[in-house]
Amino acid sequence: MRFACYVVMTAALVFASSCTTPGMDTNLASTSLRNSIFDECGWAAESSTLGGLLPKISSGRDGFHRITVEVCTAARSAGTAPGETATVSVEGKSVRGRFLLPGENP
């Protein structure tokens, strides 16, 4: 259910930006994507590195979920220990983040 909320919120932000500034839309979409990635696999992506993926989340019917899964797959394959920051490549864009330490808040 939470994932569905992220998808709806992000889709609304991407497609209906007449009431907000472009910077606000980008921040909200990045935050939604970051939260979705964290919920999916526990990886805390740096929001500032997700901007390059925002156009990809609106492509196709499952763009948001596809990008979430791709980031998680890349993060898992990076082979870093919890707490270590890693940069992974997703659809040609670099995304930085890390798996949190046990008990650490996102």
PDB file of N, CA and C in Angstrom:
ATOM      1  N   MET A   1       0.825  -1.188   0.000  1.00  0.00           N
ATOM      2  CA  MET A   1       0.000   0.000   0.000  1.00  0.00           C
ATOM      3  C   MET A   1       0.875   1.259   0.000  1.00  0.00           C
ATOM      4  N   ARG A   2       1.937   1.232   0.779  1.00  0.00           N
ATOM      5  CA  ARG A   2       2.817   2.389   0.854  1.00  0.00           C
ATOM      6  C   ARG A   2       3.444   2.674  -0.508  1.00  0.00           C
ATOM      7  N   PHE A   3       3.856   1.589  -1.202  1.00  0.00           N
ATOM      8  CA  PHE A   3       4.456   1.753  -2.523  1.00  0.00           C
ATOM      9  C   PHE A   3       3.456   2.399  -3.480  1.00  0.00           C
ATOM     10  N   ALA A   4       2.189   1.984  -3.404  1.00  0.00           N
ATOM     11  CA  ALA A   4       1.156   2.564  -4.266  1.00  0.00           C
ATOM     12  C   ALA A   4       1.022   4.064  -4.005  1.00  0.00           C
ATOM     13  N   CYS A   5       1.145   4.465  -2.761  1.00  0.00           N
ATOM     14  CA  CYS A   5       1.077   5.896  -2.433  1.00  0.00           C
ATOM     15  C   CYS A   5       2.242   6.654  -3.056  1.00  0.00           C
ATOM     16  N   TYR A   6       3.449   6.071  -3.012  1.00  0.00           N
ATOM     17  CA  TYR A   6       4.609   6.710  -3.631  1.00  0.00           C
ATOM     18  C   TYR A   6       4.392   6.872  -5.127  1.00  0.00           C
ATOM     19  N   VAL A   7       3.859   5.836  -5.747  1.00  0.00           N
ATOM     20  CA  VAL A   7       3.636   5.880  -7.190  1.00  0.00           C
ATOM     21  C   VAL A   7       2.625   6.956  -7.545  1.00  0.00           C
ATOM     22  N   VAL A   8       1.521   6.994  -6.823  1.00  0.00           N
ATOM     23  CA  VAL A   8       0.482   7.989  -7.101  1.00  0.00           C
ATOM     24  C   VAL A   8       1.011   9.395  -6.866  1.00  0.00           C
ATOM     25  N   MET A   9       1.714   9.600  -5.767  1.00  0.00           N
ATOM     26  CA  MET A   9       2.232  10.925  -5.458  1.00  0.00           C
ATOM     27  C   MET A   9       3.252  11.372  -6.503  1.00  0.00           C
ATOM     28  N   THR A  10       4.137  10.483  -6.884  1.00  0.00           N
ATOM     29  CA  THR A  10       5.157  10.836  -7.869  1.00  0.00           C
ATOM     30  C   THR A  10       4.546  11.095  -9.229  1.00  0.00           C
ATOM     31  N   ALA A  11       3.600  10.263  -9.635  1.00  0.00           N
ATOM     32  CA  ALA A  11       2.941  10.471 -10.923  1.00  0.00           C
ATOM     33  C   ALA A  11       2.233  11.818 -10.947  1.00  0.00           C
ATOM     34  N   ALA A  12       1.579  12.152  -9.859  1.00  0.00           N
ATOM     35  CA  ALA A  12       0.893  13.439  -9.793  1.00  0.00           C
ATOM     36  C   ALA A  12       1.886  14.591  -9.896  1.00  0.00           C
ATOM     37  N   LEU A  13       3.029  14.448  -9.263  1.00  0.00           N
ATOM     38  CA  LEU A  13       4.036  15.506  -9.304  1.00  0.00           C
ATOM     39  C   LEU A  13       4.666  15.641 -10.677  1.00  0.00           C
ATOM     40  N   VAL A  14       4.906  14.524 -11.320  1.00  0.00           N
ATOM     41  CA  VAL A  14       5.554  14.555 -12.625  1.00  0.00           C
ATOM     42  C   VAL A  14       4.621  15.126 -13.682  1.00  0.00           C
ATOM     43  N   PHE A  15       3.353  14.738 -13.632  1.00  0.00           N
ATOM     44  CA  PHE A  15       2.426  15.112 -14.694  1.00  0.00           C
ATOM     45  C   PHE A  15       1.631  16.388 -14.433  1.00  0.00           C
ATOM     46  N   ALA A  16       1.496  16.802 -13.196  1.00  0.00           N
ATOM     47  CA  ALA A  16       0.672  17.971 -12.897  1.00  0.00           C
ATOM     48  C   ALA A  16       1.462  18.965 -12.069  1.00  0.00           C
ATOM     49  N   SER A  17       2.335  19.703 -12.704  1.00  0.00           N
ATOM     50  CA  SER A  17       3.211  20.606 -11.959  1.00  0.00           C
ATOM     51  C   SER A  17       2.806  22.069 -12.105  1.00  0.00           C
ATOM     52  N   SER A  18       1.559  22.329 -12.413  1.00  0.00           N
ATOM     53  CA  SER A  18       1.143  23.706 -12.646  1.00  0.00           C
ATOM     54  C   SER A  18       1.071  24.531 -11.364  1.00  0.00           C
ATOM     55  N   CYS A  19       0.975  23.894 -10.206  1.00  0.00           N
ATOM     56  CA  CYS A  19       0.816  24.632  -8.957  1.00  0.00           C
ATOM     57  C   CYS A  19       2.108  24.775  -8.163  1.00  0.00           C
ATOM     58  N   THR A  20       3.164  24.150  -8.604  1.00  0.00           N
ATOM     59  CA  THR A  20       4.414  24.205  -7.857  1.00  0.00           C
ATOM     60  C   THR A  20       5.553  24.604  -8.778  1.00  0.00           C
ATOM     61  N   THR A  21       6.660  24.951  -8.175  1.00  0.00           N
ATOM     62  CA  THR A  21       7.837  25.301  -8.966  1.00  0.00           C
ATOM     63  C   THR A  21       8.543  24.028  -9.413  1.00  0.00           C
ATOM     64  N   PRO A  22       9.327  24.089 -10.487  1.00  0.00           N
ATOM     65  CA  PRO A  22      10.063  22.895 -10.929  1.00  0.00           C
ATOM     66  C   PRO A  22      10.990  22.336  -9.849  1.00  0.00           C
ATOM     67  N   GLY A  23      11.623  23.205  -9.081  1.00  0.00           N
ATOM     68  CA  GLY A  23      12.506  22.732  -8.015  1.00  0.00           C
ATOM     69  C   GLY A  23      11.755  21.973  -6.939  1.00  0.00           C
ATOM     70  N   MET A  24      10.567  22.443  -6.605  1.00  0.00           N
ATOM     71  CA  MET A  24       9.752  21.763  -5.603  1.00  0.00           C
ATOM     72  C   MET A  24       9.312  20.395  -6.117  1.00  0.00           C
ATOM     73  N   ASP A  25       8.907  20.325  -7.387  1.00  0.00           N
ATOM     74  CA  ASP A  25       8.516  19.045  -7.982  1.00  0.00           C
ATOM     75  C   ASP A  25       9.664  18.057  -7.946  1.00  0.00           C
ATOM     76  N   THR A  26      10.847  18.518  -8.297  1.00  0.00           N
ATOM     77  CA  THR A  26      12.022  17.653  -8.314  1.00  0.00           C
ATOM     78  C   THR A  26      12.340  17.147  -6.915  1.00  0.00           C
ATOM     79  N   ASN A  27      12.274  18.023  -5.921  1.00  0.00           N
ATOM     80  CA  ASN A  27      12.557  17.611  -4.543  1.00  0.00           C
ATOM     81  C   ASN A  27      11.552  16.579  -4.051  1.00  0.00           C
ATOM     82  N   LEU A  28      10.279  16.799  -4.330  1.00  0.00           N
ATOM     83  CA  LEU A  28       9.252  15.862  -3.883  1.00  0.00           C
ATOM     84  C   LEU A  28       9.368  14.524  -4.600  1.00  0.00           C
ATOM     85  N   ALA A  29       9.634  14.560  -5.891  1.00  0.00           N
ATOM     86  CA  ALA A  29       9.790  13.317  -6.649  1.00  0.00           C
ATOM     87  C   ALA A  29      11.030  12.558  -6.183  1.00  0.00           C
ATOM     88  N   SER A  30      12.128  13.267  -5.933  1.00  0.00           N
ATOM     89  CA  SER A  30      13.352  12.617  -5.433  1.00  0.00           C
ATOM     90  C   SER A  30      13.115  11.982  -4.071  1.00  0.00           C
ATOM     91  N   THR A  31      12.402  12.690  -3.210  1.00  0.00           N
ATOM     92  CA  THR A  31      12.108  12.159  -1.880  1.00  0.00           C
ATOM     93  C   THR A  31      11.223  10.922  -1.970  1.00  0.00           C
ATOM     94  N   SER A  32      10.229  10.953  -2.846  1.00  0.00           N
ATOM     95  CA  SER A  32       9.358   9.785  -3.021  1.00  0.00           C
ATOM     96  C   SER A  32      10.147   8.589  -3.529  1.00  0.00           C
ATOM     97  N   LEU A  33      11.024   8.822  -4.494  1.00  0.00           N
ATOM     98  CA  LEU A  33      11.836   7.735  -5.029  1.00  0.00           C
ATOM     99  C   LEU A  33      12.796   7.211  -3.962  1.00  0.00           C
ATOM    100  N   ARG A  34      13.405   8.118  -3.210  1.00  0.00           N
ATOM    101  CA  ARG A  34      14.328   7.711  -2.143  1.00  0.00           C
ATOM    102  C   ARG A  34      13.605   6.851  -1.111  1.00  0.00           C
ATOM    103  N   ASN A  35      12.410   7.270  -0.696  1.00  0.00           N
ATOM    104  CA  ASN A  35      11.637   6.509   0.285  1.00  0.00           C
ATOM    105  C   ASN A  35      11.241   5.141  -0.256  1.00  0.00           C
ATOM    106  N   SER A  36      10.874   5.097  -1.519  1.00  0.00           N
ATOM    107  CA  SER A  36      10.496   3.833  -2.138  1.00  0.00           C
ATOM    108  C   SER A  36      11.677   2.863  -2.168  1.00  0.00           C
ATOM    109  N   ILE A  37      12.848   3.371  -2.511  1.00  0.00           N
ATOM    110  CA  ILE A  37      14.059   2.537  -2.544  1.00  0.00           C
ATOM    111  C   ILE A  37      14.370   2.021  -1.142  1.00  0.00           C
ATOM    112  N   PHE A  38      14.269   2.898  -0.153  1.00  0.00           N
ATOM    113  CA  PHE A  38      14.559   2.473   1.218  1.00  0.00           C
ATOM    114  C   PHE A  38      13.569   1.410   1.677  1.00  0.00           C
ATOM    115  N   ASP A  39      12.290   1.595   1.382  1.00  0.00           N
ATOM    116  CA  ASP A  39      11.280   0.606   1.769  1.00  0.00           C
ATOM    117  C   ASP A  39      11.486  -0.726   1.058  1.00  0.00           C
ATOM    118  N   GLU A  40      11.934  -0.673  -0.181  1.00  0.00           N
ATOM    119  CA  GLU A  40      12.123  -1.885  -0.981  1.00  0.00           C
ATOM    120  C   GLU A  40      13.317  -2.715  -0.498  1.00  0.00           C
ATOM    121  N   CYS A  41      14.443  -2.055  -0.195  1.00  0.00           N
ATOM    122  CA  CYS A  41      15.641  -2.852   0.101  1.00  0.00           C
ATOM    123  C   CYS A  41      16.505  -2.303   1.238  1.00  0.00           C
ATOM    124  N   GLY A  42      16.093  -1.217   1.880  1.00  0.00           N
ATOM    125  CA  GLY A  42      16.866  -0.705   3.004  1.00  0.00           C
ATOM    126  C   GLY A  42      18.088   0.110   2.627  1.00  0.00           C
ATOM    127  N   TRP A  43      18.160   0.547   1.363  1.00  0.00           N
ATOM    128  CA  TRP A  43      19.301   1.341   0.909  1.00  0.00           C
ATOM    129  C   TRP A  43      18.920   2.810   0.958  1.00  0.00           C
ATOM    130  N   ALA A  44      19.718   3.620   1.628  1.00  0.00           N
ATOM    131  CA  ALA A  44      19.447   5.053   1.752  1.00  0.00           C
ATOM    132  C   ALA A  44      20.200   5.793   0.650  1.00  0.00           C
ATOM    133  N   ALA A  45      19.507   6.045  -0.447  1.00  0.00           N
ATOM    134  CA  ALA A  45      20.110   6.780  -1.564  1.00  0.00           C
ATOM    135  C   ALA A  45      20.174   8.261  -1.216  1.00  0.00           C
ATOM    136  N   GLU A  46      21.204   8.937  -1.697  1.00  0.00           N
ATOM    137  CA  GLU A  46      21.299  10.387  -1.508  1.00  0.00           C
ATOM    138  C   GLU A  46      20.351  11.044  -2.509  1.00  0.00           C
ATOM    139  N   SER A  47      19.410  11.814  -2.000  1.00  0.00           N
ATOM    140  CA  SER A  47      18.395  12.437  -2.863  1.00  0.00           C
ATOM    141  C   SER A  47      19.004  13.252  -3.992  1.00  0.00           C
ATOM    142  N   SER A  48      20.121  13.897  -3.714  1.00  0.00           N
ATOM    143  CA  SER A  48      20.739  14.756  -4.729  1.00  0.00           C
ATOM    144  C   SER A  48      21.219  13.972  -5.943  1.00  0.00           C
ATOM    145  N   THR A  49      21.421  12.662  -5.795  1.00  0.00           N
ATOM    146  CA  THR A  49      21.898  11.862  -6.926  1.00  0.00           C
ATOM    147  C   THR A  49      20.765  11.177  -7.680  1.00  0.00           C
ATOM    148  N   LEU A  50      19.534  11.352  -7.238  1.00  0.00           N
ATOM    149  CA  LEU A  50      18.400  10.693  -7.890  1.00  0.00           C
ATOM    150  C   LEU A  50      17.785  11.526  -9.011  1.00  0.00           C
ATOM    151  N   GLY A  51      18.162  12.786  -9.113  1.00  0.00           N
ATOM    152  CA  GLY A  51      17.568  13.683 -10.108  1.00  0.00           C
ATOM    153  C   GLY A  51      17.661  13.183 -11.534  1.00  0.00           C
ATOM    154  N   GLY A  52      18.763  12.541 -11.885  1.00  0.00           N
ATOM    155  CA  GLY A  52      18.932  12.040 -13.245  1.00  0.00           C
ATOM    156  C   GLY A  52      17.983  10.913 -13.594  1.00  0.00           C
ATOM    157  N   LEU A  53      17.423  10.265 -12.574  1.00  0.00           N
ATOM    158  CA  LEU A  53      16.499   9.157 -12.823  1.00  0.00           C
ATOM    159  C   LEU A  53      15.042   9.599 -12.891  1.00  0.00           C
ATOM    160  N   LEU A  54      14.752  10.830 -12.504  1.00  0.00           N
ATOM    161  CA  LEU A  54      13.359  11.281 -12.464  1.00  0.00           C
ATOM    162  C   LEU A  54      12.655  11.206 -13.814  1.00  0.00           C
ATOM    163  N   PRO A  55      13.285  11.577 -14.928  1.00  0.00           N
ATOM    164  CA  PRO A  55      12.583  11.424 -16.211  1.00  0.00           C
ATOM    165  C   PRO A  55      12.255   9.960 -16.523  1.00  0.00           C
ATOM    166  N   LYS A  56      13.044   9.039 -16.006  1.00  0.00           N
ATOM    167  CA  LYS A  56      12.837   7.616 -16.276  1.00  0.00           C
ATOM    168  C   LYS A  56      11.646   7.050 -15.510  1.00  0.00           C
ATOM    169  N   ILE A  57      11.288   7.656 -14.368  1.00  0.00           N
ATOM    170  CA  ILE A  57      10.185   7.098 -13.583  1.00  0.00           C
ATOM    171  C   ILE A  57       8.843   7.326 -14.253  1.00  0.00           C
ATOM    172  N   SER A  58       8.789   8.287 -15.157  1.00  0.00           N
ATOM    173  CA  SER A  58       7.520   8.549 -15.833  1.00  0.00           C
ATOM    174  C   SER A  58       7.427   7.847 -17.180  1.00  0.00           C
ATOM    175  N   SER A  59       8.456   7.074 -17.550  1.00  0.00           N
ATOM    176  CA  SER A  59       8.411   6.383 -18.838  1.00  0.00           C
ATOM    177  C   SER A  59       7.820   4.993 -18.658  1.00  0.00           C
ATOM    178  N   GLY A  60       6.787   4.730 -19.395  1.00  0.00           N
ATOM    179  CA  GLY A  60       6.140   3.425 -19.298  1.00  0.00           C
ATOM    180  C   GLY A  60       5.220   3.332 -18.103  1.00  0.00           C
ATOM    181  N   ARG A  61       4.454   2.275 -18.089  1.00  0.00           N
ATOM    182  CA  ARG A  61       3.467   2.085 -17.036  1.00  0.00           C
ATOM    183  C   ARG A  61       4.105   1.769 -15.685  1.00  0.00           C
ATOM    184  N   ASP A  62       5.246   1.114 -15.711  1.00  0.00           N
ATOM    185  CA  ASP A  62       5.869   0.681 -14.467  1.00  0.00           C
ATOM    186  C   ASP A  62       7.206   1.364 -14.204  1.00  0.00           C
ATOM    187  N   GLY A  63       7.409   2.547 -14.735  1.00  0.00           N
ATOM    188  CA  GLY A  63       8.698   3.225 -14.619  1.00  0.00           C
ATOM    189  C   GLY A  63       9.178   3.419 -13.192  1.00  0.00           C
ATOM    190  N   PHE A  64       8.296   3.838 -12.305  1.00  0.00           N
ATOM    191  CA  PHE A  64       8.672   4.108 -10.917  1.00  0.00           C
ATOM    192  C   PHE A  64       9.142   2.821 -10.238  1.00  0.00           C
ATOM    193  N   HIS A  65       8.370   1.762 -10.373  1.00  0.00           N
ATOM    194  CA  HIS A  65       8.737   0.492  -9.743  1.00  0.00           C
ATOM    195  C   HIS A  65       9.996  -0.089 -10.382  1.00  0.00           C
ATOM    196  N   ARG A  66      10.113   0.017 -11.687  1.00  0.00           N
ATOM    197  CA  ARG A  66      11.280  -0.510 -12.400  1.00  0.00           C
ATOM    198  C   ARG A  66      12.561   0.162 -11.910  1.00  0.00           C
ATOM    199  N   ILE A  67      12.534   1.478 -11.780  1.00  0.00           N
ATOM    200  CA  ILE A  67      13.717   2.210 -11.306  1.00  0.00           C
ATOM    201  C   ILE A  67      14.031   1.831  -9.859  1.00  0.00           C
ATOM    202  N   THR A  68      13.001   1.712  -9.021  1.00  0.00           N
ATOM    203  CA  THR A  68      13.209   1.302  -7.630  1.00  0.00           C
ATOM    204  C   THR A  68      13.922  -0.044  -7.566  1.00  0.00           C
ATOM    205  N   VAL A  69      13.435  -1.008  -8.334  1.00  0.00           N
ATOM    206  CA  VAL A  69      14.028  -2.352  -8.335  1.00  0.00           C
ATOM    207  C   VAL A  69      15.450  -2.318  -8.893  1.00  0.00           C
ATOM    208  N   GLU A  70      15.680  -1.541  -9.946  1.00  0.00           N
ATOM    209  CA  GLU A  70      17.025  -1.463 -10.533  1.00  0.00           C
ATOM    210  C   GLU A  70      18.033  -0.857  -9.560  1.00  0.00           C
ATOM    211  N   VAL A  71      17.626   0.174  -8.831  1.00  0.00           N
ATOM    212  CA  VAL A  71      18.531   0.775  -7.842  1.00  0.00           C
ATOM    213  C   VAL A  71      18.850  -0.246  -6.750  1.00  0.00           C
ATOM    214  N   CYS A  72      17.835  -0.957  -6.270  1.00  0.00           N
ATOM    215  CA  CYS A  72      18.060  -1.957  -5.224  1.00  0.00           C
ATOM    216  C   CYS A  72      18.960  -3.087  -5.712  1.00  0.00           C
ATOM    217  N   THR A  73      18.751  -3.537  -6.932  1.00  0.00           N
ATOM    218  CA  THR A  73      19.587  -4.597  -7.494  1.00  0.00           C
ATOM    219  C   THR A  73      21.037  -4.141  -7.601  1.00  0.00           C
ATOM    220  N   ALA A  74      21.240  -2.926  -8.089  1.00  0.00           N
ATOM    221  CA  ALA A  74      22.599  -2.388  -8.209  1.00  0.00           C
ATOM    222  C   ALA A  74      23.239  -2.206  -6.834  1.00  0.00           C
ATOM    223  N   ALA A  75      22.456  -1.741  -5.865  1.00  0.00           N
ATOM    224  CA  ALA A  75      22.990  -1.530  -4.514  1.00  0.00           C
ATOM    225  C   ALA A  75      23.418  -2.851  -3.886  1.00  0.00           C
ATOM    226  N   ARG A  76      22.591  -3.877  -4.047  1.00  0.00           N
ATOM    227  CA  ARG A  76      22.940  -5.189  -3.484  1.00  0.00           C
ATOM    228  C   ARG A  76      24.194  -5.758  -4.134  1.00  0.00           C
ATOM    229  N   SER A  77      24.346  -5.531  -5.428  1.00  0.00           N
ATOM    230  CA  SER A  77      25.494  -6.103  -6.138  1.00  0.00           C
ATOM    231  C   SER A  77      26.784  -5.311  -5.903  1.00  0.00           C
ATOM    232  N   ALA A  78      26.681  -4.140  -5.275  1.00  0.00           N
ATOM    233  CA  ALA A  78      27.874  -3.331  -5.002  1.00  0.00           C
ATOM    234  C   ALA A  78      28.789  -4.009  -3.983  1.00  0.00           C
ATOM    235  N   GLY A  79      28.214  -4.835  -3.124  1.00  0.00           N
ATOM    236  CA  GLY A  79      29.019  -5.590  -2.171  1.00  0.00           C
ATOM    237  C   GLY A  79      29.633  -4.781  -1.047  1.00  0.00           C
ATOM    238  N   THR A  80      29.013  -3.677  -0.690  1.00  0.00           N
ATOM    239  CA  THR A  80      29.549  -2.875   0.412  1.00  0.00           C
ATOM    240  C   THR A  80      28.905  -3.294   1.727  1.00  0.00           C
ATOM    241  N   ALA A  81      29.628  -3.086   2.797  1.00  0.00           N
ATOM    242  CA  ALA A  81      29.112  -3.385   4.131  1.00  0.00           C
ATOM    243  C   ALA A  81      28.153  -2.276   4.561  1.00  0.00           C
ATOM    244  N   PRO A  82      27.216  -2.582   5.470  1.00  0.00           N
ATOM    245  CA  PRO A  82      26.333  -1.532   5.979  1.00  0.00           C
ATOM    246  C   PRO A  82      27.145  -0.360   6.528  1.00  0.00           C
ATOM    247  N   GLY A  83      26.715   0.820   6.202  1.00  0.00           N
ATOM    248  CA  GLY A  83      27.404   2.027   6.644  1.00  0.00           C
ATOM    249  C   GLY A  83      28.389   2.577   5.636  1.00  0.00           C
ATOM    250  N   GLU A  84      28.846   1.747   4.700  1.00  0.00           N
ATOM    251  CA  GLU A  84      29.787   2.204   3.677  1.00  0.00           C
ATOM    252  C   GLU A  84      29.025   2.788   2.495  1.00  0.00           C
ATOM    253  N   THR A  85      29.436   3.952   2.058  1.00  0.00           N
ATOM    254  CA  THR A  85      28.797   4.605   0.919  1.00  0.00           C
ATOM    255  C   THR A  85      29.317   4.004  -0.378  1.00  0.00           C
ATOM    256  N   ALA A  86      28.403   3.833  -1.314  1.00  0.00           N
ATOM    257  CA  ALA A  86      28.768   3.290  -2.625  1.00  0.00           C
ATOM    258  C   ALA A  86      28.075   4.101  -3.706  1.00  0.00           C
ATOM    259  N   THR A  87      28.676   4.129  -4.870  1.00  0.00           N
ATOM    260  CA  THR A  87      28.057   4.740  -6.042  1.00  0.00           C
ATOM    261  C   THR A  87      27.761   3.619  -7.021  1.00  0.00           C
ATOM    262  N   VAL A  88      26.503   3.533  -7.445  1.00  0.00           N
ATOM    263  CA  VAL A  88      26.094   2.497  -8.390  1.00  0.00           C
ATOM    264  C   VAL A  88      25.560   3.172  -9.649  1.00  0.00           C
ATOM    265  N   SER A  89      25.574   2.437 -10.739  1.00  0.00           N
ATOM    266  CA  SER A  89      25.081   2.963 -12.007  1.00  0.00           C
ATOM    267  C   SER A  89      23.726   2.337 -12.320  1.00  0.00           C
ATOM    268  N   VAL A  90      22.753   3.191 -12.600  1.00  0.00           N
ATOM    269  CA  VAL A  90      21.405   2.746 -12.951  1.00  0.00           C
ATOM    270  C   VAL A  90      20.988   3.493 -14.208  1.00  0.00           C
ATOM    271  N   GLU A  91      20.798   2.760 -15.271  1.00  0.00           N
ATOM    272  CA  GLU A  91      20.410   3.331 -16.562  1.00  0.00           C
ATOM    273  C   GLU A  91      21.309   4.501 -16.960  1.00  0.00           C
ATOM    274  N   GLY A  92      22.599   4.322 -16.751  1.00  0.00           N
ATOM    275  CA  GLY A  92      23.576   5.326 -17.152  1.00  0.00           C
ATOM    276  C   GLY A  92      23.736   6.493 -16.196  1.00  0.00           C
ATOM    277  N   LYS A  93      23.047   6.480 -15.081  1.00  0.00           N
ATOM    278  CA  LYS A  93      23.142   7.554 -14.085  1.00  0.00           C
ATOM    279  C   LYS A  93      23.782   7.015 -12.814  1.00  0.00           C
ATOM    280  N   SER A  94      24.602   7.830 -12.180  1.00  0.00           N
ATOM    281  CA  SER A  94      25.252   7.437 -10.925  1.00  0.00           C
ATOM    282  C   SER A  94      24.369   7.793  -9.742  1.00  0.00           C
ATOM    283  N   VAL A  95      24.224   6.841  -8.834  1.00  0.00           N
ATOM    284  CA  VAL A  95      23.422   7.039  -7.628  1.00  0.00           C
ATOM    285  C   VAL A  95      24.278   6.639  -6.431  1.00  0.00           C
ATOM    286  N   ARG A  96      24.384   7.549  -5.455  1.00  0.00           N
ATOM    287  CA  ARG A  96      25.157   7.271  -4.239  1.00  0.00           C
ATOM    288  C   ARG A  96      24.208   6.947  -3.102  1.00  0.00           C
ATOM    289  N   GLY A  97      24.676   6.078  -2.223  1.00  0.00           N
ATOM    290  CA  GLY A  97      23.883   5.737  -1.050  1.00  0.00           C
ATOM    291  C   GLY A  97      24.580   4.670  -0.240  1.00  0.00           C
ATOM    292  N   ARG A  98      23.859   4.155   0.750  1.00  0.00           N
ATOM    293  CA  ARG A  98      24.432   3.118   1.602  1.00  0.00           C
ATOM    294  C   ARG A  98      23.318   2.370   2.321  1.00  0.00           C
ATOM    295  N   PHE A  99      23.635   1.142   2.702  1.00  0.00           N
ATOM    296  CA  PHE A  99      22.750   0.397   3.585  1.00  0.00           C
ATOM    297  C   PHE A  99      23.020   0.902   4.990  1.00  0.00           C
ATOM    298  N   LEU A 100      21.964   1.165   5.737  1.00  0.00           N
ATOM    299  CA  LEU A 100      22.137   1.706   7.080  1.00  0.00           C
ATOM    300  C   LEU A 100      22.627   0.640   8.047  1.00  0.00           C
ATOM    301  N   LEU A 101      23.286   1.086   9.088  1.00  0.00           N
ATOM    302  CA  LEU A 101      23.727   0.196  10.156  1.00  0.00           C
ATOM    303  C   LEU A 101      22.508  -0.251  10.958  1.00  0.00           C
ATOM    304  N   PRO A 102      22.559  -1.424  11.589  1.00  0.00           N
ATOM    305  CA  PRO A 102      21.423  -1.869  12.405  1.00  0.00           C
ATOM    306  C   PRO A 102      21.067  -0.829  13.469  1.00  0.00           C
ATOM    307  N   GLY A 103      19.802  -0.497  13.554  1.00  0.00           N
ATOM    308  CA  GLY A 103      19.319   0.479  14.523  1.00  0.00           C
ATOM    309  C   GLY A 103      19.440   1.928  14.093  1.00  0.00           C
ATOM    310  N   GLU A 104      20.078   2.188  12.970  1.00  0.00           N
ATOM    311  CA  GLU A 104      20.247   3.560  12.474  1.00  0.00           C
ATOM    312  C   GLU A 104      18.966   4.022  11.780  1.00  0.00           C
ATOM    313  N   ASN A 105      18.583   5.250  12.024  1.00  0.00           N
ATOM    314  CA  ASN A 105      17.388   5.807  11.383  1.00  0.00           C
ATOM    315  C   ASN A 105      17.743   6.409  10.032  1.00  0.00           C
ATOM    316  N   PRO A 106      16.814   6.301   9.063  1.00  0.00           N
ATOM    317  CA  PRO A 106      17.107   6.853   7.718  1.00  0.00           C
ATOM    318  C   PRO A 106      17.184   8.348   7.677  1.00  0.00           C
TER     319      PRO A 106
END
